[in-house]
XYZ file of C-alpha atoms in Angstrom:
626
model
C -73.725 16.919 -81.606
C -73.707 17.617 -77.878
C -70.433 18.798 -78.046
C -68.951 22.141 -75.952
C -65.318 21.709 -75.988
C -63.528 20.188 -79.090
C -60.473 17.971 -77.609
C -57.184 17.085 -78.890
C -58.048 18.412 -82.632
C -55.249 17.151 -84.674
C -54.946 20.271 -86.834
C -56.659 23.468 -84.483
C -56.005 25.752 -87.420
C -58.281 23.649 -89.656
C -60.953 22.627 -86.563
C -61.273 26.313 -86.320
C -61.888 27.322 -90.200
C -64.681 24.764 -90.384
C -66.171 25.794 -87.414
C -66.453 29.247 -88.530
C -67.605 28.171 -91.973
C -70.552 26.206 -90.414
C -71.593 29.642 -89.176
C -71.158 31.654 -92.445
C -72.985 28.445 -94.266
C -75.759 28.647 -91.959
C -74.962 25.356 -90.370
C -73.949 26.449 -86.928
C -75.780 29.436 -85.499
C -73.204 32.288 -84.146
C -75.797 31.943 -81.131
C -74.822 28.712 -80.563
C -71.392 29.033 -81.007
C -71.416 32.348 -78.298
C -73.688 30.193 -75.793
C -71.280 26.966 -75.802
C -68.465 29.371 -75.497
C -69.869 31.479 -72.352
C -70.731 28.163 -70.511
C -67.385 26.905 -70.898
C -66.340 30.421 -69.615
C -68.166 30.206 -66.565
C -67.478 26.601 -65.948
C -63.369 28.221 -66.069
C -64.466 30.862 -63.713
C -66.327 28.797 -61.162
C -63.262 26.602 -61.101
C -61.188 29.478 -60.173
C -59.091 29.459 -63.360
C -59.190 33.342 -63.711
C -57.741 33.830 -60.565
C -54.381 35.425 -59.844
C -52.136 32.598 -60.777
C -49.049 34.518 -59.952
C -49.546 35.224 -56.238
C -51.635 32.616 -55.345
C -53.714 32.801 -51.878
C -52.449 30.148 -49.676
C -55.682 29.731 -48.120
C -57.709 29.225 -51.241
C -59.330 25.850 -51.784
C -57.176 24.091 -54.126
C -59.447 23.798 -57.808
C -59.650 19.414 -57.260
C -59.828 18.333 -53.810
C -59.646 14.692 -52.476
C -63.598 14.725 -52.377
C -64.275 15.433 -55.717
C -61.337 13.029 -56.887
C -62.207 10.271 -54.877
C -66.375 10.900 -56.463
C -64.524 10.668 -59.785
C -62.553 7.549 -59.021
C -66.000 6.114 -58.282
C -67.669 7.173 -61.389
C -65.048 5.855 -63.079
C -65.014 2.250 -61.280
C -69.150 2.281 -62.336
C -68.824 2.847 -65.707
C -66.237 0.611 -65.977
C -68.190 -1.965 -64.443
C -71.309 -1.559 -66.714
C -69.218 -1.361 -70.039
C -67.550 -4.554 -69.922
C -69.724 -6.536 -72.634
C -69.587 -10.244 -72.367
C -69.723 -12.034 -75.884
C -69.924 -15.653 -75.237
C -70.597 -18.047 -72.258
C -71.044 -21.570 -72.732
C -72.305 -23.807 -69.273
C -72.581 -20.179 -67.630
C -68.825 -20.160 -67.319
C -68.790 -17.056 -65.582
C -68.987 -15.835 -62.923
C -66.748 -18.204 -61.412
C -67.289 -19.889 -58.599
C -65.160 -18.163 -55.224
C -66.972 -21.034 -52.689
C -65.407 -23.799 -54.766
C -62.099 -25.494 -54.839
C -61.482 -25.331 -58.991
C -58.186 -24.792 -60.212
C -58.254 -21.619 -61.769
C -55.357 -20.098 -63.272
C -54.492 -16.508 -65.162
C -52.305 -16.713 -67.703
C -51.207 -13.139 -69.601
C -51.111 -13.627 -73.406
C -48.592 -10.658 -74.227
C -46.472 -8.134 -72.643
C -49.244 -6.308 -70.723
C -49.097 -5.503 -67.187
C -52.026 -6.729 -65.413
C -51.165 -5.961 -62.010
C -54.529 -4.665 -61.146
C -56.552 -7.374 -62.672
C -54.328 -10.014 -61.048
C -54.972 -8.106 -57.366
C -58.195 -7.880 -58.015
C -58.563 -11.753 -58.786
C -56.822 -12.914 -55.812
C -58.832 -10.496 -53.599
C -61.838 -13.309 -54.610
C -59.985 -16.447 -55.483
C -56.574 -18.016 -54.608
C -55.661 -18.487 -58.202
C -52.629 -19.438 -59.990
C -50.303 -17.356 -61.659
C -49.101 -18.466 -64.829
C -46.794 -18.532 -67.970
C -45.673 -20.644 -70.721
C -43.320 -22.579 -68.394
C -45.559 -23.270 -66.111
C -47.631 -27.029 -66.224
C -51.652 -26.449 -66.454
C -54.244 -29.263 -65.632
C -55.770 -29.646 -68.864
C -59.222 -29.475 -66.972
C -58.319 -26.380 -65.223
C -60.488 -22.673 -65.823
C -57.502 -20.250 -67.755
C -58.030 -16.849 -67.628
C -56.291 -16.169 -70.992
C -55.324 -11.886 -70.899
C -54.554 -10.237 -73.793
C -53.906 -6.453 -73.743
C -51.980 -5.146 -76.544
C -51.389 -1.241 -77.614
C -54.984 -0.167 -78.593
C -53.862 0.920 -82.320
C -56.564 1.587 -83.854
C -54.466 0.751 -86.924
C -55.777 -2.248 -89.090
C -52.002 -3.517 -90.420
C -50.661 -4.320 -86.713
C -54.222 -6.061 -85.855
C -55.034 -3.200 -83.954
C -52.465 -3.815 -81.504
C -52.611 -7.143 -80.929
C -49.322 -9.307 -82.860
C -49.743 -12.258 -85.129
C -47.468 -14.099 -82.338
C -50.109 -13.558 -79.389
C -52.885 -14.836 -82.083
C -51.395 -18.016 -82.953
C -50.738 -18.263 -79.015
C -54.354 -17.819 -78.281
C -55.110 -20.702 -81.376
C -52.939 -23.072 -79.490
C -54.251 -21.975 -76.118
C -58.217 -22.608 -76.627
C -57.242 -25.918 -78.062
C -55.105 -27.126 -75.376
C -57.492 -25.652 -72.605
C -61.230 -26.647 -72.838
C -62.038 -24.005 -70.593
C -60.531 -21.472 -71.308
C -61.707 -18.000 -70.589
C -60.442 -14.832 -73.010
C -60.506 -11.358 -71.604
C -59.896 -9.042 -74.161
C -58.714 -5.900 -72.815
C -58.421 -4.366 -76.238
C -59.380 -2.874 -79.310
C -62.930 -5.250 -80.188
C -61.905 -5.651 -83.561
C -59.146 -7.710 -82.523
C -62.040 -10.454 -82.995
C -61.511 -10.200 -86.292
C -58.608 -12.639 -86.810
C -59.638 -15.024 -83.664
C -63.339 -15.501 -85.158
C -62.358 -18.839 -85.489
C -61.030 -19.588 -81.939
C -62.841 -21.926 -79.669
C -63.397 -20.295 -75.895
C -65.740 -21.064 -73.634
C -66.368 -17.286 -72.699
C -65.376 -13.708 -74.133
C -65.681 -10.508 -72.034
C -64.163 -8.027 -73.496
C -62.951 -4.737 -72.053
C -61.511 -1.916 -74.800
C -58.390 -0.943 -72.985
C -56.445 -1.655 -70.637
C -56.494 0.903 -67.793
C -56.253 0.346 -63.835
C -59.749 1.088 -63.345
C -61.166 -1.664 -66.195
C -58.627 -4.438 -64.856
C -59.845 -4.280 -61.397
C -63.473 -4.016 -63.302
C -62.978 -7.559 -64.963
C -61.461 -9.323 -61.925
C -64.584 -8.090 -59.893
C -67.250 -9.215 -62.584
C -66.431 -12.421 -63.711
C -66.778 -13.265 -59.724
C -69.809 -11.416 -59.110
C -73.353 -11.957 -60.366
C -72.761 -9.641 -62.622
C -75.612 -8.938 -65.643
C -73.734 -8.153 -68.620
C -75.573 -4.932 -70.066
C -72.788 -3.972 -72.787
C -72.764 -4.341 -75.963
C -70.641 -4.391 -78.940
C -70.778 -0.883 -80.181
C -69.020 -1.652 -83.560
C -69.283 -4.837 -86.443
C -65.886 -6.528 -85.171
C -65.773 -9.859 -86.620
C -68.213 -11.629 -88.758
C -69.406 -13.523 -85.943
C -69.806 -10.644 -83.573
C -71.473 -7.688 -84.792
C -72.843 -4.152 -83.548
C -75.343 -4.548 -80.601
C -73.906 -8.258 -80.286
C -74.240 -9.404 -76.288
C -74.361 -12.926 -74.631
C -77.862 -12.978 -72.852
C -78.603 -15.632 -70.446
C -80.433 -18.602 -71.923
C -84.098 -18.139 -69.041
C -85.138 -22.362 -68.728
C -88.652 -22.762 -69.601
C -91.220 -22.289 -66.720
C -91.749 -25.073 -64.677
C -95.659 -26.118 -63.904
C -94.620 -29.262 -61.859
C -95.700 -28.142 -58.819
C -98.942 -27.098 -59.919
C -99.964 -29.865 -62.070
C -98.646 -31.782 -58.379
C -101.464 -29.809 -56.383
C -104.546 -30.339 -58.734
C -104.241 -26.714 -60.655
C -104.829 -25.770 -63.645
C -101.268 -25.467 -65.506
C -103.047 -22.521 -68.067
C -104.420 -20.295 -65.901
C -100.576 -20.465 -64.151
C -98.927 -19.726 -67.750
C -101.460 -16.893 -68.118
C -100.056 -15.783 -65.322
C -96.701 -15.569 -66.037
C -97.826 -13.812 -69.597
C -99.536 -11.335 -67.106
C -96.698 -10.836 -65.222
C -94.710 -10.014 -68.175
C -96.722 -7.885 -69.629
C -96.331 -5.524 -66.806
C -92.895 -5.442 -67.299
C -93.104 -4.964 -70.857
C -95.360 -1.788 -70.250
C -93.266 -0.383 -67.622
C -95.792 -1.089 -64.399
C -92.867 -1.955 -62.820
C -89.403 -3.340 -63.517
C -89.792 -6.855 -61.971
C -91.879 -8.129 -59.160
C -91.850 -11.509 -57.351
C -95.264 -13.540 -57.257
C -95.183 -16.517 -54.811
C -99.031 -18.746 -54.279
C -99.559 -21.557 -51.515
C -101.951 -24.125 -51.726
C -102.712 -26.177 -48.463
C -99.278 -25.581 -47.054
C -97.534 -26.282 -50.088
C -95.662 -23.578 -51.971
C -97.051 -24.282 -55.580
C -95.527 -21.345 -57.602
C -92.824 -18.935 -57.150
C -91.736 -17.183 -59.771
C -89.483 -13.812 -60.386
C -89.625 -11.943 -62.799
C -87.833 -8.681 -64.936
C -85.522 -6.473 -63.148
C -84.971 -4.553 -59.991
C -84.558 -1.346 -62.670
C -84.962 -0.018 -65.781
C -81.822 -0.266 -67.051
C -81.525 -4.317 -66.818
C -78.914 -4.674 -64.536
C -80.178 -7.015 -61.428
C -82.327 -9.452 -62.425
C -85.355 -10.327 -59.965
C -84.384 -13.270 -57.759
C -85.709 -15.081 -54.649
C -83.569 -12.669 -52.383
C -84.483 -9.640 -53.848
C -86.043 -7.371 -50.728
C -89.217 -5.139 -51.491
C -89.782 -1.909 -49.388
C -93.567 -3.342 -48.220
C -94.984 0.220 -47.492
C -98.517 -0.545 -45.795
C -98.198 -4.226 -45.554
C -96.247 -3.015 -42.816
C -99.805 -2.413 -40.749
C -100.324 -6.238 -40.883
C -96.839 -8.221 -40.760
C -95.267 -5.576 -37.739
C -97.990 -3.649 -36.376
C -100.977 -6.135 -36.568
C -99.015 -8.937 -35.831
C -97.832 -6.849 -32.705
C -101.001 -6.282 -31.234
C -102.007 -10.058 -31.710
C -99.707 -11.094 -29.901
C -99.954 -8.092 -26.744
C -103.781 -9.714 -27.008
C -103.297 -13.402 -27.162
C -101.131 -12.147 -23.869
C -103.504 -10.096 -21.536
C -101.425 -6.989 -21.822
C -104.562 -5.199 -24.148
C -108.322 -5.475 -24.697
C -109.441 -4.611 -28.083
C -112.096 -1.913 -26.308
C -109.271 -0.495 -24.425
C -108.836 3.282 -25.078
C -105.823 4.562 -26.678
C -105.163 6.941 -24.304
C -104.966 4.204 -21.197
C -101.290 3.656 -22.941
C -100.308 7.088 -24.579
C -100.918 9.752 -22.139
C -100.552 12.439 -24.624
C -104.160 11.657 -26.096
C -106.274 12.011 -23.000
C -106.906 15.637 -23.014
C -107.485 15.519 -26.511
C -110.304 14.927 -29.178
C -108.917 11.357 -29.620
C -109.065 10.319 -25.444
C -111.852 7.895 -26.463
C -111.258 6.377 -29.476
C -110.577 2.512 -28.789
C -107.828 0.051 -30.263
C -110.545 -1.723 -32.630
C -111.862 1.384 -33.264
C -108.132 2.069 -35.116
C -107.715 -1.087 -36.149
C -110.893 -0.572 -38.460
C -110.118 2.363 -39.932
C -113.016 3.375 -38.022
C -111.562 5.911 -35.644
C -112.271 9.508 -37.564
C -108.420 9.985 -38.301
C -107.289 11.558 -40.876
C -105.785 9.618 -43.585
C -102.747 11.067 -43.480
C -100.496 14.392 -42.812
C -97.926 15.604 -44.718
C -95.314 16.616 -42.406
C -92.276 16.087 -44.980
C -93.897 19.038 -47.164
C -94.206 21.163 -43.905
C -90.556 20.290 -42.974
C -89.227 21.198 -46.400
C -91.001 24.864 -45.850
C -89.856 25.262 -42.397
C -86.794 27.331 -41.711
C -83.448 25.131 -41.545
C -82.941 25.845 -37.974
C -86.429 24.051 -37.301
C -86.055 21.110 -39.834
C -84.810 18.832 -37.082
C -87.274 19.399 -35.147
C -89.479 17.688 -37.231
C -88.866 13.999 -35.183
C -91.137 10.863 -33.346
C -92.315 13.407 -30.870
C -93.126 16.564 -32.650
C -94.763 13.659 -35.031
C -97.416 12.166 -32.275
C -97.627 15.435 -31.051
C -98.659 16.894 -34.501
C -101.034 13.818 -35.213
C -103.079 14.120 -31.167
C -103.959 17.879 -32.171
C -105.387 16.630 -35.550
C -109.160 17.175 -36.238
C -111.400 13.963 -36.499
C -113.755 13.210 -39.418
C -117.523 12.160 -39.993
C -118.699 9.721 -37.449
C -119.663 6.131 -38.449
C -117.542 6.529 -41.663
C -114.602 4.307 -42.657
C -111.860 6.566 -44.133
C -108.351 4.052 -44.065
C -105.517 5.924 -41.803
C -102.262 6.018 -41.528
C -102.105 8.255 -38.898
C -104.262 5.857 -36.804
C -101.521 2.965 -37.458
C -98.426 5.116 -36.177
C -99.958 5.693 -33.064
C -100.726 2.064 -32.644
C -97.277 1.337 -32.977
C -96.763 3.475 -30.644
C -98.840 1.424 -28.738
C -96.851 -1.208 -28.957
C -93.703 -0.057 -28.085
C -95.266 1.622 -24.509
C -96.614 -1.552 -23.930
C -94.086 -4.090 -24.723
C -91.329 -1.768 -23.435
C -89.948 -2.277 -26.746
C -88.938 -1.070 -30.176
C -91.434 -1.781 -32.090
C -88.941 -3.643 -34.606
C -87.134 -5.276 -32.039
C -90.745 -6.645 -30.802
C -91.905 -7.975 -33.698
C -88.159 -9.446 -34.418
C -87.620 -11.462 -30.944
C -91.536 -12.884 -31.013
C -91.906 -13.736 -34.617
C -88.886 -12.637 -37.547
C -86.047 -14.039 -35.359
C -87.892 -17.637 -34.416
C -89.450 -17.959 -38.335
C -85.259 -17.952 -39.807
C -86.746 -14.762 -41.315
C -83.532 -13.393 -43.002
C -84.824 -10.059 -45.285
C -87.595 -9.100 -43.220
C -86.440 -6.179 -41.307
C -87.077 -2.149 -41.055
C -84.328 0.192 -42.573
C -82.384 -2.769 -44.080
C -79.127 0.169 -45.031
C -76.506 -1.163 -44.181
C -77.888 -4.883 -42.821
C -79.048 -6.591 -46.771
C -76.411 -5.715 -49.685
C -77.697 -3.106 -51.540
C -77.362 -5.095 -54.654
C -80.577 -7.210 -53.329
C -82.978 -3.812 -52.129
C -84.674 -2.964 -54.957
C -84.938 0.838 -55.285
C -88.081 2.777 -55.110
C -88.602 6.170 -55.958
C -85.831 8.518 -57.624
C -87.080 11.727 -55.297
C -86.109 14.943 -57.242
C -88.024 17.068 -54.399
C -87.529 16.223 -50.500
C -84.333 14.077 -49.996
C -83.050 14.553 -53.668
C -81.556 11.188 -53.776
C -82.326 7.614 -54.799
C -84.599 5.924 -52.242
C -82.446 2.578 -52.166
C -82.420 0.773 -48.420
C -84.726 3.014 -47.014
C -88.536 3.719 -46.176
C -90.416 5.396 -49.187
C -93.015 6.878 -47.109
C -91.824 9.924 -46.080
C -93.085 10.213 -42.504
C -91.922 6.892 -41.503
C -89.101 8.344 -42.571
C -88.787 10.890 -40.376
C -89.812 8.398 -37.425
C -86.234 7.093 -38.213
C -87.875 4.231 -40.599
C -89.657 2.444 -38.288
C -93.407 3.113 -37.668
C -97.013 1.627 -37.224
C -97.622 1.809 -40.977
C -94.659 1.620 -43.299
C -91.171 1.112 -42.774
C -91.053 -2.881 -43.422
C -89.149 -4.398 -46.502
C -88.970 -8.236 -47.136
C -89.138 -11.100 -49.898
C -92.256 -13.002 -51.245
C -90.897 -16.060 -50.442
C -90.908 -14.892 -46.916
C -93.596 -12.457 -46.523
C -95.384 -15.642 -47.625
C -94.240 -17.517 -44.655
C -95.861 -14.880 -42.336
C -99.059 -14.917 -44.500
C -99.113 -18.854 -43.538
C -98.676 -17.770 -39.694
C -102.084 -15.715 -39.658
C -103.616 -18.390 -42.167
C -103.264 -21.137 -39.443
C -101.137 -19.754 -36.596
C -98.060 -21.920 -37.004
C -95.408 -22.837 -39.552
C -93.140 -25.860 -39.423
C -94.663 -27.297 -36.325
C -94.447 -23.965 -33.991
C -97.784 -22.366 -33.002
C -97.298 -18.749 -33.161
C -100.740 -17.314 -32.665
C -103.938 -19.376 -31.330
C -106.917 -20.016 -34.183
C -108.998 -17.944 -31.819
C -106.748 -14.560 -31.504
C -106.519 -14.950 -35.908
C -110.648 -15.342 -35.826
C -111.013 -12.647 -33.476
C -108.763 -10.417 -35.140
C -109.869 -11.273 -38.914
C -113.878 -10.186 -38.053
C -115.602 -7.434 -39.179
C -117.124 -4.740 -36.123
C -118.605 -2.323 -38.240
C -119.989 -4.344 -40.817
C -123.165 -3.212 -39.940
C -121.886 0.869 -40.614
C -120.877 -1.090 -43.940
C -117.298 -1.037 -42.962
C -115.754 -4.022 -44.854
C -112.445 -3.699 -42.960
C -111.232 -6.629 -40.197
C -108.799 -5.570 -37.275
C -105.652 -4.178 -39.645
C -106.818 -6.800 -42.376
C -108.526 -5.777 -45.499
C -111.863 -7.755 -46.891
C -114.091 -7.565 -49.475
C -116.864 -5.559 -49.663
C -120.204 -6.917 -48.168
C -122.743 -6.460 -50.705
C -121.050 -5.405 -53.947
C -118.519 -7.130 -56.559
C -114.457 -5.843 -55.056
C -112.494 -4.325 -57.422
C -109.498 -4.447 -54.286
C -109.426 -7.953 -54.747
C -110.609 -11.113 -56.345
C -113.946 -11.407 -57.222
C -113.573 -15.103 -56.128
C -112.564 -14.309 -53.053
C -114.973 -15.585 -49.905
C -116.056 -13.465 -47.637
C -113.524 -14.903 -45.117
C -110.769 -14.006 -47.086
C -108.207 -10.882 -45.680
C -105.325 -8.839 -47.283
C -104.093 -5.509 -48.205
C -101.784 -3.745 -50.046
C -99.371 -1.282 -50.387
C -98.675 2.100 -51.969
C -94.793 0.574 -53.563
C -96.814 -2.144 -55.475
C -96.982 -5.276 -52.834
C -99.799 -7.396 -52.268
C -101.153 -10.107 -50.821
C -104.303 -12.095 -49.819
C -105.175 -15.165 -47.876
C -108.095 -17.264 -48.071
C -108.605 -19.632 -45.333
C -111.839 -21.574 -47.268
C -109.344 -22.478 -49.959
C -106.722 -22.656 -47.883
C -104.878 -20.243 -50.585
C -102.014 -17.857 -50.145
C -100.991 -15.218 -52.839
C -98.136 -12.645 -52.950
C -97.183 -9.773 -55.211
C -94.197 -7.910 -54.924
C -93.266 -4.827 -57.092
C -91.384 -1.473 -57.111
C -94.114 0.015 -59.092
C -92.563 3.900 -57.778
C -89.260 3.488 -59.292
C -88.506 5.880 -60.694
C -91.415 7.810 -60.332
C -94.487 7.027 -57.745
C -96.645 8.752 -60.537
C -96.872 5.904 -62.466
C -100.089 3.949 -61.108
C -100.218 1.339 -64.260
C -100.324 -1.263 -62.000
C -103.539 -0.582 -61.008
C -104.489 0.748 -63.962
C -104.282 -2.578 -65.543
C -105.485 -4.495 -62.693
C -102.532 -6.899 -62.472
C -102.478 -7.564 -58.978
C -106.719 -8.671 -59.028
C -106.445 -10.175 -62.005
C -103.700 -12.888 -61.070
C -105.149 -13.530 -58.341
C -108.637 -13.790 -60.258
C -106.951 -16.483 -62.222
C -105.317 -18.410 -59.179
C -108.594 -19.275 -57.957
C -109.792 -20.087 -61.726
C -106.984 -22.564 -61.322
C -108.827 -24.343 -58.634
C -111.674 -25.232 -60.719
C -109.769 -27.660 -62.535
């Protein structure tokens, strides 16, 4: 099934005839059999292999260069990484610990050279090399290798000698912690079933590329995905994988603040459930109550595929929660420090508005969504039909440029803008004489120990902890892993007014507790007043429910954006990648939501289809009604 080229038939003459009989049988269509063969023709010709072999041209591209062998060396190394299965772990073993002073020692069980696997070690650990000469601390962590020929015969066990078994029995008794990796045929496990070891990862073969895959994983983090594709033993059968034992939740910190301990285990059965239904593959939900951080909890995976578990330094692309934690914040602070009024006209800062339609529109104005701007423009579909000798063109200026010549909308209606947002960061930068990033880092990331809050983190935060958003098939044909989602912030180089900002919960949390009271751990950041001022409402009478950047809820109806708890002095917002939060300053409550709802696909809108976000936060302030 699947297959286009038969390989390494052991009798050609007889792979042949049965082919061929399929067809007369009416297994096999002829069709079928012409199609497979003309696509493996024209993979031969693309390849060159038709060419003049004789008289080769010395100038022709030779069929494999370095490129494509150094793309297949790396396809290799990830597949060899994610097909190591791990069988057992007792104490979580593995991964071992590089930070610590252990003795840790790697012993080879046969004749198999393990050169690779032994380089690979040492590149993380200073371990011992050893054999059966050599004197082991009985508490010591052995790496027991075994290797053998990969028969796939069952009367030489499969490669593996009677001699290295009863080697491995005396091993696992003599070392408590011993470690086997099994770089061999799986059913090998049938005559060590009864062996005692405190973890099994085993490998198939023996190759460069899966040595230097084990020595990497049992250091690393590593979420063992594999599993046993055949029945090898009695104790280990097909589809057989250690999975990590998850603790029961812990409540303690709740029950500690006065909460109600159900409405917090509903919420982890919500937050599950949106995993389980593919909203997202894992989010991070973190809740404050009077200063105290009363839940934080991770949960599913940063993909699909169950490879990187959720943790506490996982780092979320924040898409329009960028408006409030760089731009909003910004502009805060240029207040609190005489540099702007809030009436002040755009255009007294960015020139290039003041002989256009938007010369009058004020900073509040903006900040309300209450300025006639568009919502948005989408200048990464107009780049991708320009002609490739204008693409580049397509940068911050021709961006502001584009956005001043815009038309305005209906007067005295709110319509939420992104367009208004970019030029406010703009803004900033003309009047701080700044980056807007490297603004919002010296005055507030820097001084909070922020450590994952940062535009275009590529390159700065492992990629390992980014989660990745969108898999786009269309515009920049790639993952979107360490960079900004939205596509024009994008194109402003990843940082901008309204996206462009990626962080934790834990510490997007710490900056909602900065505009809850103005300070955090004894620093005042912002004064009480500049936070009131900011989080009012100056259209409310035009029914405009929005605050300066903040979101509210709405004035005379029941919100469906948030909880319908929620006081009227309450502020959030949220963004477009699945993030979140809300603060209420009557309860003194903080709440956080973190989630790559777009990956793979921004399509998929269950999130707020199931109203996840509103209803955990519906049943945080339930909670307080204890």
């Amino acid at each position: 099934s699947g297959i286009d080229v038969l390989l390494m038939s052991e009798n050609t003459y007889e792979a042949q005839n049965a082919v061929l009989q399929a067809v007369e049988q009416g297994q096999l269509s002829e069709k079928l059999i012409n199609d497979k063969c003309r696509k493996v023709l024209s993979w031969k010709y693309d390849m060159g292999l038709f060419a003049n072999v004789i008289t080769p041209n010395r100038n022709q591209k030779p069929l494999i260069d370095n490129a494509i062998l150094e793309d297949a060396k790396a396809i290799d190394s990830a597949l060899s990484y994610h097909l190591l299965t791990l069988l057992r772990n007792d104490d979580e073993v593995l991964p071992l610990n590089a930070a610590s002073k252990q003795n840790i020692c790697f012993l080879p069980c046969d004749n198999t050279k393990f050169d690779s696997l032994i380089a690979e070690l040492k590149r993380h650990y200073p371990i011992t090399i050893a054999d059966s000469a050599t004197v082991i601390d009985s508490n010591a962590i052995v790496l027991l290798a075994v290797g053998g020929s990969i028969s796939q015969n069952a009367s030489t066990n499969y490669g593996v000698s009677q001699a290295v078994v009863s080697k491995l029995s005396c091993l696992s008794k003599q070392y408590k912690n011993s470690v086997l990796l099994l770089l061999a045929n799986p059913y090998v496990l049938k005559s060590i079933d009864s062996l005692d070891f405190k973890a099994i990862v085993v490998a198939y073969q023996t190759n460069q590329t899966l040595q230097t895959a084990v020595g990497k994983a049992i250091f690393e983090n590593k979420t063992y995905t594999a599993s046993l594709p055949v029945t090898a033993s009695e104790k280990y059968g097909v589809g057989e994988r250690y999975k990590k034992k998850i603790p029961p939740y812990d409540y303690s910190d709740v029950a500690k603040a006065g909460l109600d301990v159900e409405k917090f285990r509903l919420i982890d059965s919500i937050a599950n459930m949106g995993v389980s239904k593919m909203a997202y593959p894992g989010c991070q939900i973190v809740v404050y109550k009077d200063s105290s951080l009363v839940f934080s909890r991770n949960y599913g995976y940063q993909t699909y595929d169950s490879t990187a578990l959720v943790s506490d330094t996982t780092t979320y692309d924040l898409a329009s929660l960028t408006k409030i934690f760089a731009t909003t914040l910004s502009v805060m602070k240029l207040f609190e420090d005489g540099k702007l009024d809030l009436d002040d006209k755009l255009s007294k800062f960015l020139p290039y508005l003041r002989k256009t339609n938007k010369a009058n529109i004020t900073i509040k104005e903006v900040m309300s969504h209450f300025a006639r701007l568009k919502a948005w423009y989408p200048f990464y579909k107009e780049q991708m039909q320009a002609p490739d000798s204008l693409k580049a063109t397509y940068d911050r200026q021709y961006i502001l440029s584009a956005i001043a010549k815009t038309e305005l909308g209906e007067k005295n209606k709110y319509l939420y803008s992104d367009l208004g947002f970019i030029l406010l960061g703009d803004l900033v930068e003309v009047v701080s004489k700044q980056p807007l990033d490297e603004f919002v880092w010296d005055n507030f990331y820097a001084k909070l120990g922020l450590q994952r809050t940062t535009f275009n983190p590529e390159g700065v935060i492992s990629d390992s902890l980014i989660a990745p958003t969108e898999n786009d098939t269309l515009w920049r044909r790639t993952l979107v892993r360490g960079q900004v989602h939205d596509q024009t912030s994008f194109l402003l180089g990843g940082v901008a007014g309204h996206a462009g900002l990626f962080s934790s919960a834990k510490e997007v949390a710490v900056l909602c507790h900065l505009l809850l009271y103005g300070s955090y751990d004894g620093v005042q950041y912002l004064k009480p007043s500049t936070i009131a001022t900011f989080n009012h409402r100056y259209y409310a009478k035009k029914m405009n429910r929005r605050a300066l950047g903040f979101d509210k809820p709405l004035i005379n109806d029941k919100s469906s954006h948030c909880s319908k708890f929620a006081s009227q002095a309450s502020f959030g917002h949220s963004g477009f990648t699945g993030t979140y939060f809300w603060i209420d300053p009557e309860q003194n409550l903080i709440y956080v939501f973190l989630s790559n709802r777009v990956y793979p696909d921004a399509s998929n809108n269950k999130l707020s289809n199931l109203d996840i976000r509103t209803n955990i936060n519906d049943l945080i302030y339930e909670a307080l009604k204890r």
